[in-house]
mmCIF file of C-alpha atoms in Angstrom:
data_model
loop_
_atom_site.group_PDB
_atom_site.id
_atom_site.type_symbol
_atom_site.label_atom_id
_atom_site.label_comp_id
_atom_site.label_asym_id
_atom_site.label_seq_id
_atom_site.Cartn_x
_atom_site.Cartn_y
_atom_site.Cartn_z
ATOM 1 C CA UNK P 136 46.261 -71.783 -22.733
ATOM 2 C CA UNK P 137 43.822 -72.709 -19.882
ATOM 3 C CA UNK P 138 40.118 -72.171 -21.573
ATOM 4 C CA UNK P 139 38.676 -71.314 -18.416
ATOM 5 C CA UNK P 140 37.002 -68.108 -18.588
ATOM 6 C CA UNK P 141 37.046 -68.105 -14.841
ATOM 7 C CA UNK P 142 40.972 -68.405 -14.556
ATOM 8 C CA UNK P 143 41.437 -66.072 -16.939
ATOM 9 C CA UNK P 144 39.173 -63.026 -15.278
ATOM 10 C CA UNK P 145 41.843 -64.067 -12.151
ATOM 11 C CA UNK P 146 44.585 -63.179 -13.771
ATOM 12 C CA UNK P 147 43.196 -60.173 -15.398
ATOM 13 C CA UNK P 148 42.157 -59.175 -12.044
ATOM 14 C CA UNK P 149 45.505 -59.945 -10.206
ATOM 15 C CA UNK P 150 47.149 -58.197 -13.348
ATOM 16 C CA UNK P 151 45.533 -55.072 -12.554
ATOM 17 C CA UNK P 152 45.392 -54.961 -9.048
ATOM 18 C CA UNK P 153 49.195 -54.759 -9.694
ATOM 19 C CA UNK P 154 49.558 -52.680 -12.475
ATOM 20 C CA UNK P 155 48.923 -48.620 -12.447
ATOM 21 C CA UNK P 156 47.609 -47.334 -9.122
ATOM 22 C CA UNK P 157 49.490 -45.151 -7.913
ATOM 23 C CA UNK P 158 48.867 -46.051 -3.459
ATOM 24 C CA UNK P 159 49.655 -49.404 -4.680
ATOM 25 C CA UNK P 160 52.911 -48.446 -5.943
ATOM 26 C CA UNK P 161 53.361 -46.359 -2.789
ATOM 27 C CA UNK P 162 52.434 -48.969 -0.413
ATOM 28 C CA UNK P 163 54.768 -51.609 -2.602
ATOM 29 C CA UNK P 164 57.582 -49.698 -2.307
ATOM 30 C CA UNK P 165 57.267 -48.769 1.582
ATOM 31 C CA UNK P 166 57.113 -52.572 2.286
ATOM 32 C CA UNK P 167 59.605 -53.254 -0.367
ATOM 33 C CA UNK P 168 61.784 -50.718 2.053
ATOM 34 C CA UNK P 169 60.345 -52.441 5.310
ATOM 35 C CA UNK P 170 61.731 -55.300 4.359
ATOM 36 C CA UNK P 171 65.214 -54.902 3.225
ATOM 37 C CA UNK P 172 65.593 -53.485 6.942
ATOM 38 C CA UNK P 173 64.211 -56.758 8.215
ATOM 39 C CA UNK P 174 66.648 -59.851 9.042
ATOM 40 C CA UNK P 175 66.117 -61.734 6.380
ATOM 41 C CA UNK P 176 64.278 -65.347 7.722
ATOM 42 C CA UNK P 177 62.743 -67.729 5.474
ATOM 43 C CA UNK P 178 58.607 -67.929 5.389
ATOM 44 C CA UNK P 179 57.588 -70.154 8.325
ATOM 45 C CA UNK P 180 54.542 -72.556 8.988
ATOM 46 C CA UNK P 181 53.238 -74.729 11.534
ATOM 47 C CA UNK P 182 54.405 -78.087 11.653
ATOM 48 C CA UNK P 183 52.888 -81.122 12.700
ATOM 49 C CA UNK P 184 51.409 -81.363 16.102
ATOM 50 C CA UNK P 185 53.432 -84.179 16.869
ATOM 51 C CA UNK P 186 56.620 -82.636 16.187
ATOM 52 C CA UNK P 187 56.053 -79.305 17.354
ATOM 53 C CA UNK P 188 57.665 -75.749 15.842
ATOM 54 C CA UNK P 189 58.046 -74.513 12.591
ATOM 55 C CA UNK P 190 58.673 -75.754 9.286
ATOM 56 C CA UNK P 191 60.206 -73.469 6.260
ATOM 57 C CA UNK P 192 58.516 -73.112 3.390
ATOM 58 C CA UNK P 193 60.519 -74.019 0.404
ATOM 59 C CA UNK P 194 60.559 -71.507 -2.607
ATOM 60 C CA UNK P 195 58.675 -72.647 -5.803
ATOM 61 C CA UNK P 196 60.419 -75.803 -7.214
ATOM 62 C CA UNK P 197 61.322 -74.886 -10.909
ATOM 63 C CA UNK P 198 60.020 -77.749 -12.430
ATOM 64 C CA UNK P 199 56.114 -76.923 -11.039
ATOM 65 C CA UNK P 200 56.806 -73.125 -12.067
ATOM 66 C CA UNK P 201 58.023 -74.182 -15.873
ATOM 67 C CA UNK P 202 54.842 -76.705 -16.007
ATOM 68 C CA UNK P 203 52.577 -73.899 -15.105
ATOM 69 C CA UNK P 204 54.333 -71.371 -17.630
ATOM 70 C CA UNK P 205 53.850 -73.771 -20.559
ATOM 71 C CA UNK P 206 50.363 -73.823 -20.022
ATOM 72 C CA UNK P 207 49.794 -70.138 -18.872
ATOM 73 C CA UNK P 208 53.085 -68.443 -20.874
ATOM 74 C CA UNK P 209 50.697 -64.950 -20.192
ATOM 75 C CA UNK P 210 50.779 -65.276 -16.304
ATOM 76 C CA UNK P 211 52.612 -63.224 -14.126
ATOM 77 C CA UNK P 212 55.657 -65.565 -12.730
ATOM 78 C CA UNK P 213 54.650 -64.324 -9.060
ATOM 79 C CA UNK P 214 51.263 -66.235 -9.584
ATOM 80 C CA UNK P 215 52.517 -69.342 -11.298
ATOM 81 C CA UNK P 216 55.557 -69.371 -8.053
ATOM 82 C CA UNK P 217 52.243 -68.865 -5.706
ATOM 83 C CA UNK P 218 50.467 -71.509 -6.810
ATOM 84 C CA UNK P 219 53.597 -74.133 -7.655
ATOM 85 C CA UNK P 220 54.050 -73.707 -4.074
ATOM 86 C CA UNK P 221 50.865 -74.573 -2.608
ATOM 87 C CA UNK P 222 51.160 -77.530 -5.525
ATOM 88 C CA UNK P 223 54.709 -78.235 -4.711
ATOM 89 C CA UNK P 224 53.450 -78.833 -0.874
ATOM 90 C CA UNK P 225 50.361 -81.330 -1.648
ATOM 91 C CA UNK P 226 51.608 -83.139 -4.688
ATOM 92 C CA UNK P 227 54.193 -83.957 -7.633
ATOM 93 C CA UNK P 228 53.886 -82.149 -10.991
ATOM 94 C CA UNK P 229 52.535 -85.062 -12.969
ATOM 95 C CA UNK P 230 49.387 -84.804 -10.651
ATOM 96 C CA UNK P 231 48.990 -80.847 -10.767
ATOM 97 C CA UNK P 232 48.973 -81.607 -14.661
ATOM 98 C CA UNK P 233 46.635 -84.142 -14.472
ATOM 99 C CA UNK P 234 44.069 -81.751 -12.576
ATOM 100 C CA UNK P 235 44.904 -79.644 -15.429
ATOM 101 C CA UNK P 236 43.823 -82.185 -18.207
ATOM 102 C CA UNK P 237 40.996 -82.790 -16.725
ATOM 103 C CA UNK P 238 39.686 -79.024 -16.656
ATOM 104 C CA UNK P 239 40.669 -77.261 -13.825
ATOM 105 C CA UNK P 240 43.608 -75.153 -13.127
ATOM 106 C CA UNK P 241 46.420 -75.656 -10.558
ATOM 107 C CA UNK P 242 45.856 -72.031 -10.552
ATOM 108 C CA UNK P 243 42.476 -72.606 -9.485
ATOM 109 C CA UNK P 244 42.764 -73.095 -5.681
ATOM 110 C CA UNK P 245 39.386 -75.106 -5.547
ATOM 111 C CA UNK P 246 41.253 -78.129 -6.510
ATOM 112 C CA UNK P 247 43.072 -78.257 -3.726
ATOM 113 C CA UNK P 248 40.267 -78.715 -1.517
ATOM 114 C CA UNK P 249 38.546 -80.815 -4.296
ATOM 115 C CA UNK P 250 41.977 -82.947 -3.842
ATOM 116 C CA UNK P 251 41.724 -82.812 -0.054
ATOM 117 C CA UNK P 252 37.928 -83.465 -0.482
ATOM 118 C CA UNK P 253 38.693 -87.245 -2.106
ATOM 119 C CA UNK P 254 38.414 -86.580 -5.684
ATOM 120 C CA UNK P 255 40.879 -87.432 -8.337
ATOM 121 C CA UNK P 256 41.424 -85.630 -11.355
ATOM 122 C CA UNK P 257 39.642 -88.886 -13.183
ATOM 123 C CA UNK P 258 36.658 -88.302 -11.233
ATOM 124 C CA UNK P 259 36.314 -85.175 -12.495
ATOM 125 C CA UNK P 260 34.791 -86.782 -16.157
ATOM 126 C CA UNK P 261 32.273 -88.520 -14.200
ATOM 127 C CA UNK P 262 28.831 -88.534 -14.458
ATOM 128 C CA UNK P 263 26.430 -87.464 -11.868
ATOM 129 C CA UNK P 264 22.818 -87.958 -13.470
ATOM 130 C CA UNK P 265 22.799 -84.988 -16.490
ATOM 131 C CA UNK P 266 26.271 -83.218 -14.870
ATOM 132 C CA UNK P 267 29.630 -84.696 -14.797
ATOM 133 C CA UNK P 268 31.471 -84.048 -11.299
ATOM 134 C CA UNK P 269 33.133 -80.583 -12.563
ATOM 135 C CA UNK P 270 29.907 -79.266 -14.043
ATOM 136 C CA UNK P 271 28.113 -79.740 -10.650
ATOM 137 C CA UNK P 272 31.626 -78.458 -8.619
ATOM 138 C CA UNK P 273 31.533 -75.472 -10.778
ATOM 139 C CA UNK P 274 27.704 -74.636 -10.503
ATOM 140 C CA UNK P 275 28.730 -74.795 -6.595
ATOM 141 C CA UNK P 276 27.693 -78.866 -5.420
ATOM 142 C CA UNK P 277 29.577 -79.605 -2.278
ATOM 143 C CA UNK P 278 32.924 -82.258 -2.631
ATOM 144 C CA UNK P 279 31.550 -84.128 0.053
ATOM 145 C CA UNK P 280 28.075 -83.985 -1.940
ATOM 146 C CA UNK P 281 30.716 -85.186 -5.185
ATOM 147 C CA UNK P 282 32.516 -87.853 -3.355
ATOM 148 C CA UNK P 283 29.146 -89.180 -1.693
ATOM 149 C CA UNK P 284 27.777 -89.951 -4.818
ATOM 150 C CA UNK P 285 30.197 -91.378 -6.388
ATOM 151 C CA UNK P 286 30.841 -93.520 -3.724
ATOM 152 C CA UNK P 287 27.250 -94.668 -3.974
ATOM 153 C CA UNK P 288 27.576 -95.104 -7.840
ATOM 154 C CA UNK P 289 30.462 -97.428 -7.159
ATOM 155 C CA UNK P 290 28.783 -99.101 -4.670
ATOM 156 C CA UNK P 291 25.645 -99.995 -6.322
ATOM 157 C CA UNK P 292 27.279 -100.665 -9.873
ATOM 158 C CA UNK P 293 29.451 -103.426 -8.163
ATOM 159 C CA UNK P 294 26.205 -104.730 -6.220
#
C-alpha cells in the first residue's frame, strides 16, 4: 500500500463522492438509462494533427490495472482502469512502477506532467540543495524549475 497520505485522502474522497447520496444515485442511474439508449461508440480523441480525425481510446490494458491493484488492493477498480488508461497511453507498466518506487503514485496524475515535464522516476531521489526533487515537487516547485536545475547540476558537475 501506497504511503502517501495524499493518495490516500483521493481515494477516500472519490470513495465517498460515490458512495451514499442519494441525487448521486439518482443522477447515476438516469445516465446509466441515457446511455443504454445511446448507440453504443467507443470513447474518441483527437488524433494527431498530421493525420487528422479521431482515434479510439482503448479500454484499460489488464496488465496496468493488475499492477495498480497489487499495490492499491483497497481502490475502487474504476480508479485503478482510469488511471491504467492515461498510463497505458504515455508509457509501459515497468515505467508506471518505477514512478511508483520512487514515491509517487500512477494514481497521482502529477506525474504525468512531471513525466511530460523531463523528469524520470530516478530524478525524483535527487538532491536539490536541502530537498530532493519530490520534496520540492510536492511543496509545489515548478518541473521546469526541477528539470532546470538539474540540468545545471549536471552541467557544472561534468565541467
Amino acid at each position: 500500500m501506497v504511503g502517501d497520505s495524499e493518495i490516500n485522502q483521493i481515494i477516500r474522497e472519490w470513495t465517498a463522492e460515490r458512495s451514499g447520496d442519494p441525487e448521486l444515485r439518482e443522477v447515476d442511474q438516469i445516465r446509466t438509462a441515457w446511455l443504454a439508449e445511446a448507440p453504443p461508440t467507443p470513447p474518441r480523441i483527437p488524433a494527431q494533427r498530421r493525420t487528422g480525425g479521431l482515434t479510439a481510446v482503448e479500454p484499460a490494458h489488464p496488465a496496468f490495472v493488475a499492477a495498480m491493484a497489487r499495490r492499491l488492493p483497497d481502490a475502487p477498480a474504476e480508479l485503478l482502469a482510469a488511471a491504467a488508461r492515461w498510463w497505458q497511453m504515455v508509457g509501459e507498466v515497468a515505467e508506471a512502477e518505477q514512478w511508483w518506487d520512487a514515491g509517487v503514485s500512477p494514481l497521482d496524475q502529477r506525474a504525468l506532467d512531471w513525466r511530460v515535464a523531463g523528469l524520470k522516476p530516478s530524478d525524483l531521489a535527487r538532491r536539490l540543495g536541502p530537498l530532493t526533487v519530490l520534496e520540492h515537487l510536492r511543496r509545489g516547485s515548478a518541473p521546469a524549475w526541477c528539470v532546470a536545475r538539474l540540468q545545471r547540476q549536471r552541467r557544472d558537475g561534468a565541467a
